[in-house]
Short mmCIF file of C-alpha atoms in Angstrom, two decimals:
data_model
loop_
_atom_site.label_atom_id
_atom_site.label_comp_id
_atom_site.label_asym_id
_atom_site.label_seq_id
_atom_site.Cartn_x
_atom_site.Cartn_y
_atom_site.Cartn_z
CA MET G 296 139.16 100.64 50.08
CA HIS G 297 138.63 102.54 46.82
CA ALA G 298 135.82 104.96 46.03
CA HIS G 299 135.13 105.56 42.34
CA PRO G 300 132.63 107.68 40.46
CA HIS G 301 130.71 105.80 37.77
CA ASP G 302 129.20 107.26 34.65
CA HIS G 303 126.56 104.92 33.26
CA ALA G 304 126.51 106.79 29.98
CA ALA G 305 130.20 106.21 29.30
CA ALA G 306 131.53 103.81 26.68
CA HIS G 307 133.42 100.76 27.89
CA GLY G 308 135.69 99.60 25.10
CA HIS G 309 135.02 96.91 22.49
CA GLY G 310 133.72 99.56 20.11
CA ALA G 311 130.27 99.75 21.70
CA ASP G 312 128.54 101.38 24.66
CA HIS G 313 126.66 99.48 27.29
CA ASP G 314 124.55 100.28 30.29
CA HIS G 315 123.49 98.58 33.47
CA GLY G 316 119.83 98.26 34.35
CA HIS G 317 118.77 98.91 37.91
CA GLY G 318 117.44 95.82 39.59
CA GLN G 319 120.33 93.53 38.63
CA PRO G 320 123.89 93.02 39.89
CA HIS G 321 126.72 94.32 37.71
CA GLN G 322 130.41 95.08 37.80
CA HIS G 323 132.43 98.31 37.71
CA GLU G 324 136.16 98.26 37.02
CA HIS G 325 139.25 100.37 37.53
CA ARG G 326 142.87 99.73 36.64
CA HIS G 327 146.10 100.49 38.52
CA ALA G 328 149.50 101.31 37.05
CA ASP G 329 150.78 97.79 37.79
CA SER G 330 148.31 96.25 35.28
CA THR G 331 145.94 95.15 38.05
CA VAL G 332 142.30 95.53 37.09
CA HIS G 333 139.75 95.67 39.89
CA SER G 334 136.08 94.90 39.40
CA HIS G 335 133.48 95.72 42.03
CA PRO G 336 129.91 94.44 42.03
CA HIS G 337 127.04 96.85 42.61
CA ASP G 338 123.47 95.78 43.22
CA HIS G 339 120.95 98.61 43.08
CA ASP G 340 118.23 96.46 44.61
CA GLY G 341 120.10 96.21 47.88
CA ALA G 342 121.21 93.17 49.83
CA HIS G 343 118.71 91.05 51.71
CA GLY G 344 120.25 89.23 54.63
CA HIS G 345 118.94 86.42 56.77
CA GLY G 346 118.21 88.47 59.86
CA THR G 347 115.20 86.35 60.81
CA ALA G 348 114.44 82.65 60.79
CA HIS G 349 112.28 81.37 57.91
CA ASP G 350 109.83 78.53 58.45
CA HIS G 351 108.24 78.70 55.00
CA VAL G 352 109.09 78.85 51.32
CA HIS G 353 108.37 82.08 49.46
CA ALA G 354 106.03 81.98 46.50
CA GLY G 355 107.85 81.09 43.33
CA GLU G 356 110.90 79.62 45.07
CA ALA G 357 111.90 76.09 44.08
CA MET G 358 112.79 73.86 47.01
CA ALA G 359 112.37 70.12 47.41
CA GLU G 360 112.63 68.02 50.56
CA ARG G 361 114.12 64.53 50.37
CA GLY G 362 114.25 62.93 53.76
CA ASP G 363 116.38 65.21 55.90
CA ASP G 364 117.84 67.05 52.87
CA LEU G 365 116.73 70.35 51.34
CA HIS G 366 117.31 70.92 47.62
CA TYR G 367 117.08 74.44 46.20
CA GLY G 368 117.41 75.51 42.59
CA HIS G 369 114.97 73.04 41.05
CA GLY G 370 113.05 75.76 39.22
CA PRO G 371 113.76 77.11 35.73
CA ALA G 372 116.55 79.39 37.02
CA HIS G 373 118.31 76.50 38.78
CA VAL G 374 119.30 78.90 41.57
CA HIS G 375 117.73 80.20 44.77
CA ALA G 376 117.57 83.67 46.30
CA PRO G 377 115.41 84.42 49.33
CA GLY G 378 112.41 86.58 48.50
CA MET G 379 112.92 86.37 44.73
CA THR G 380 110.73 84.31 42.45
CA GLN G 381 112.17 81.87 39.95
CA GLU G 382 110.59 83.86 37.11
CA ARG G 383 112.46 87.01 38.09
CA MET G 384 115.68 85.06 38.55
CA VAL G 385 115.28 83.74 35.00
CA ARG G 386 114.84 87.27 33.62
CA ILE G 387 117.91 88.58 35.46
CA GLU G 388 120.00 85.56 34.48
CA GLN G 389 119.01 85.87 30.83
CA ASP G 390 119.84 89.58 30.82
CA ILE G 391 123.24 89.14 32.47
CA LEU G 392 124.25 86.13 30.39
CA GLY G 393 122.95 87.73 27.21
CA LYS G 394 125.17 90.79 27.70
CA ASN G 395 128.11 88.59 28.68
CA ASN G 396 127.65 86.42 25.59
CA ALA G 397 127.71 89.50 23.36
CA TYR G 398 131.11 90.45 24.79
CA ALA G 399 132.25 86.83 24.56
CA ASN G 400 131.38 86.72 20.86
CA SER G 401 133.36 89.93 20.32
CA ASN G 402 136.34 88.41 22.15
CA ARG G 403 136.07 85.19 20.12
CA GLU G 404 136.00 87.08 16.81
CA HIS G 405 139.09 89.03 17.90
CA PHE G 406 140.94 85.84 18.87
CA GLN G 407 140.04 84.07 15.62
CA ARG G 408 140.95 87.07 13.50
CA HIS G 409 144.43 87.24 15.07
CA GLY G 410 145.06 83.50 15.30
CA ILE G 411 144.99 83.41 19.11
CA LEU G 412 144.07 80.24 20.97
CA ALA G 413 142.31 81.25 24.20
CA LEU G 414 141.86 78.70 26.99
CA ASN G 415 139.75 79.23 30.12
CA LEU G 416 141.39 77.36 33.02
CA VAL G 417 138.91 76.67 35.83
CA SER G 418 139.19 74.86 39.14
CA SER G 419 138.63 75.14 42.86
CA PRO G 420 141.24 77.09 44.88
CA GLY G 421 144.51 75.26 45.45
CA SER G 422 144.32 72.90 42.48
CA GLY G 423 147.71 74.07 41.19
CA LYS G 424 146.57 76.20 38.23
CA THR G 425 149.33 78.79 38.56
CA SER G 426 152.05 76.18 39.04
CA LEU G 427 150.77 74.37 35.96
CA LEU G 428 150.86 77.63 34.00
CA THR G 429 154.44 78.48 34.97
CA ALA G 430 155.59 74.95 34.08
CA THR G 431 153.73 75.18 30.76
CA ILE G 432 155.28 78.52 29.88
CA GLU G 433 158.76 77.15 30.59
CA ARG G 434 158.18 74.17 28.26
CA LEU G 435 156.72 76.29 25.46
CA ARG G 436 159.36 79.00 25.62
CA GLY G 437 160.26 80.13 22.09
CA ARG G 438 157.59 77.98 20.44
CA TYR G 439 154.85 80.61 20.22
CA PRO G 440 153.89 83.77 22.13
CA ILE G 441 152.08 83.17 25.44
CA SER G 442 150.08 85.72 27.44
CA VAL G 443 148.13 85.24 30.66
CA VAL G 444 145.07 86.79 32.29
CA GLU G 445 145.03 86.08 36.03
CA GLY G 446 141.72 86.21 37.90
CA ASP G 447 141.45 86.48 41.69
CA GLN G 448 139.36 88.39 44.18
CA GLN G 449 142.41 90.22 45.53
CA THR G 450 146.25 90.49 45.26
CA SER G 451 148.52 90.29 42.23
CA HIS G 452 150.57 87.36 43.57
CA ASP G 453 149.75 84.99 40.71
CA ALA G 454 150.40 87.57 37.99
CA GLU G 455 153.80 88.28 39.56
CA ARG G 456 154.63 84.56 39.41
CA ILE G 457 153.70 84.51 35.72
CA ARG G 458 155.71 87.66 34.92
CA ALA G 459 158.74 86.07 36.58
CA THR G 460 158.74 83.53 33.71
CA GLY G 461 159.00 86.38 31.19
CA ALA G 462 155.43 86.02 29.92
CA PRO G 463 153.18 89.10 29.96
CA ALA G 464 150.29 88.91 32.42
CA VAL G 465 147.44 91.13 33.58
CA GLN G 466 145.89 90.59 36.99
CA VAL G 467 142.10 91.06 37.15
CA ASN G 468 140.84 91.40 40.72
CA THR G 469 137.10 90.87 40.93
CA GLY G 470 136.54 92.18 44.48
CA LYS G 471 133.39 90.44 45.66
CA GLY G 472 132.92 88.77 42.28
CA CYS G 473 133.38 84.99 42.12
CA HIS G 474 134.39 84.67 38.44
CA LEU G 475 135.75 86.46 35.41
CA ASP G 476 133.34 87.64 32.74
CA ALA G 477 133.87 88.37 29.06
CA HIS G 478 133.93 92.14 29.57
CA MET G 479 136.79 91.88 32.07
CA VAL G 480 138.75 89.61 29.72
CA GLY G 481 138.20 92.01 26.82
CA HIS G 482 139.72 94.86 28.85
CA ALA G 483 142.64 92.69 29.93
CA VAL G 484 143.34 91.68 26.32
CA GLN G 485 143.50 95.35 25.33
CA HIS G 486 146.27 95.89 27.90
CA LEU G 487 148.17 92.74 26.87
CA LYS G 488 148.54 93.80 23.22
CA LEU G 489 148.58 90.18 22.07
CA GLU G 490 150.81 89.12 19.22
CA GLY G 491 149.30 87.26 16.30
CA ARG G 492 149.16 83.47 16.39
CA GLY G 493 149.74 83.02 20.09
CA LEU G 494 148.35 81.31 23.17
CA LEU G 495 146.20 83.15 25.73
CA LEU G 496 145.82 81.34 29.06
CA ILE G 497 143.01 82.69 31.24
CA GLU G 498 143.27 81.56 34.87
CA ASN G 499 139.77 82.03 36.26
CA VAL G 500 138.92 82.71 39.90
CA GLY G 501 139.11 79.55 42.00
CA ASN G 502 135.50 78.38 41.93
CA LEU G 503 133.82 75.29 40.49
CA VAL G 504 130.35 76.89 40.28
CA CYS G 505 129.97 80.35 38.74
CA PRO G 506 132.64 80.26 35.97
CA SER G 507 130.85 77.36 34.28
CA ALA G 508 128.04 79.65 33.07
CA PHE G 509 130.18 82.52 31.75
CA ASP G 510 131.62 82.26 28.27
CA LEU G 511 134.78 84.37 27.96
CA GLY G 512 135.21 83.85 24.22
CA GLU G 513 137.59 80.93 24.80
CA ALA G 514 138.11 78.03 22.44
CA HIS G 515 138.09 75.50 25.32
CA LYS G 516 137.40 75.31 29.02
CA VAL G 517 140.02 73.23 30.82
CA VAL G 518 139.03 72.05 34.30
CA ILE G 519 141.88 71.26 36.66
CA LEU G 520 141.22 68.83 39.51
CA SER G 521 143.84 68.06 42.12
CA VAL G 522 144.04 64.53 43.49
CA THR G 523 143.96 66.09 46.97
CA GLU G 524 140.34 67.20 46.45
CA GLY G 525 138.42 63.93 46.27
CA GLU G 526 137.30 61.89 43.28
CA ASP G 527 133.61 62.83 43.61
CA LYS G 528 134.12 66.48 42.61
CA PRO G 529 132.62 65.92 39.11
CA LEU G 530 129.38 64.69 40.67
CA LYS G 531 129.24 67.54 43.17
CA TYR G 532 129.91 70.26 40.57
CA PRO G 533 128.55 68.77 37.33
CA ASP G 534 128.05 72.01 35.38
CA MET G 535 131.78 72.75 35.31
CA PHE G 536 132.76 69.30 34.09
CA HIS G 537 129.94 69.28 31.54
CA ALA G 538 131.12 72.64 30.15
CA SER G 539 134.79 71.60 29.86
CA ASP G 540 136.57 69.87 26.99
CA LEU G 541 139.57 68.68 28.99
CA MET G 542 140.14 67.64 32.60
CA ILE G 543 143.67 67.80 33.94
CA LEU G 544 144.09 65.57 36.98
CA ASN G 545 146.90 67.44 38.69
CA LYS G 546 149.38 66.60 41.48
CA VAL G 547 149.46 62.90 40.57
CA ASP G 548 152.88 62.69 42.22
CA LEU G 549 150.97 62.70 45.53
CA LEU G 550 148.88 59.62 44.71
CA PRO G 551 151.08 57.22 46.77
CA TYR G 552 150.24 59.26 49.87
CA LEU G 553 146.50 59.65 49.27
CA ASP G 554 143.36 57.54 49.23
CA PHE G 555 142.26 58.68 45.77
CA ASP G 556 140.71 56.39 43.16
CA VAL G 557 141.81 57.72 39.75
CA GLU G 558 139.63 55.40 37.70
CA ARG G 559 136.56 56.19 39.77
CA CYS G 560 137.19 59.94 39.37
CA ILE G 561 137.48 59.60 35.59
CA GLU G 562 134.35 57.45 35.50
CA TYR G 563 132.42 60.08 37.47
CA ALA G 564 133.67 62.85 35.16
CA ARG G 565 132.69 60.96 32.00
CA ARG G 566 129.34 60.12 33.53
CA ILE G 567 128.75 63.89 33.42
CA ASN G 568 130.55 64.49 30.11
CA PRO G 569 131.20 61.38 27.98
CA ASP G 570 133.39 63.37 25.56
CA LEU G 571 135.68 64.79 28.24
CA GLU G 572 139.38 64.25 27.56
CA VAL G 573 141.52 63.47 30.61
CA LEU G 574 145.23 64.00 31.25
CA GLN G 575 147.10 62.97 34.40
CA VAL G 576 149.77 65.54 35.22
CA SER G 577 152.21 66.65 37.87
CA ALA G 578 153.34 70.22 37.35
CA ARG G 579 155.97 69.69 40.06
CA THR G 580 157.70 66.57 38.68
CA GLY G 581 156.82 67.04 35.00
CA GLU G 582 154.88 63.78 34.75
CA GLY G 583 152.29 64.03 31.97
CA MET G 584 153.49 67.46 30.85
CA ASP G 585 154.52 66.16 27.42
CA ALA G 586 150.95 64.99 26.82
CA TRP G 587 149.62 68.39 27.92
CA VAL G 588 152.01 70.21 25.59
CA ALA G 589 151.01 67.87 22.74
CA TRP G 590 147.35 68.71 23.44
CA LEU G 591 148.20 72.41 23.24
CA ASP G 592 150.15 71.92 20.01
CA GLN G 593 147.20 70.12 18.45
CA ALA G 594 144.80 72.83 19.63
CA MET G 595 147.13 75.43 18.13
CA GLY G 596 147.02 73.52 14.84
CA GLN G 597 150.56 72.25 15.23
CA ASP G 598 150.62 68.46 15.36
CA ALA G 599 154.40 68.50 15.53
CA PRO G 600 156.40 70.89 17.73
CA ALA G 601 157.59 73.98 15.91
CA GLU G 602 161.34 74.39 15.52
CA SER G 603 163.04 76.98 17.66
CA ALA G 604 164.23 80.26 16.15
CA GLU G 605 167.82 78.98 16.21
CA GLU G 606 166.87 75.80 14.32
CA LEU G 607 164.95 77.78 11.71
CA GLU G 608 167.89 80.13 11.18
CA ALA G 609 170.31 77.21 10.80
CA LEU G 610 167.94 75.63 8.27
CA ARG G 611 167.79 78.88 6.27
CA ARG G 612 171.60 79.08 6.19
CA ARG G 613 171.87 75.50 4.99
CA VAL G 614 169.32 76.12 2.22
CA ALA G 615 171.30 79.21 1.15
CA GLU G 616 174.54 77.17 1.02
CA LEU G 617 172.93 74.47 -1.11
CA GLU G 618 171.48 77.06 -3.49
CA ALA G 619 174.94 78.66 -3.83
CA GLN G 620 176.53 75.29 -4.56
CA LEU G 621 173.88 74.53 -7.16
CA GLN G 622 174.46 77.88 -8.82
CA GLU G 623 178.22 77.28 -8.98
CA ALA G 624 177.68 73.82 -10.49
CA ARG G 625 175.48 75.29 -13.20
CA GLN G 626 178.03 77.99 -14.07
CA GLY G 627 180.85 75.42 -14.29
CA ARG G 628 179.15 73.44 -17.05
#
């Protein structure tokens, strides 16, 4: 457990100050020497538990009954909190997302100015995001610089796996938080010292709900769905699939052992997002990885794979030899 003083008047990077209004949840961060960044939520309104049974709906709450089912979040805020009206939820949501979007726009401008392609990888826990990242880094080695931001509630296990590949990584631990936000990513980018014209892979906290609403300044959201999870995930968590540009159907090497309907899953996903691209991949066997790398190359603006440093140097030497031969031929005339 860590105790930290907080100065609400202090500046927090990005070239601008910000403050936190009382009456809304917000995050505080601290960083350890091992590049782990912790973020802790603080809510000055206090927590309101369910200590008593409720047999009524509070004024302003949106709840609908359909047969034996209860459906919350039908109001303008699309969420439910006991004792809080939908109108207040809307105000809080707009304030939080507005501040986040300002940081996201700053991140996006930074990425565009330095030629960095930032991808926000989202999924439920256990989809194989980190394994996919390590396999991707191995395949792209020497092609262009790759850096990683790892998001989890606790531990630096995933960042250590990324660093073992040789790629720089910063672990962001969110504490009680269920997603990364643009402010956290901005701090992580400062510690990464990204090289120009590179790839930034942001592995979000395992969660198919909250990360869908938070722009990190990325060029694309990539949702990863494991075939072990069930093909109806897009219908259960539509916001995430609607917000994503690409769905990677991972662990397809396990399909012979599972009752998973690939075509039905893709149909469900495109019912939510007709423009969603889909790739079928196995990070373990390498199946589909060439298509994923080609997608990355195209997103980086490289339709054809870039030559390695050794190939470029050999090409330069050959050009120099030809120029020398041409010069000799001209002098011999």
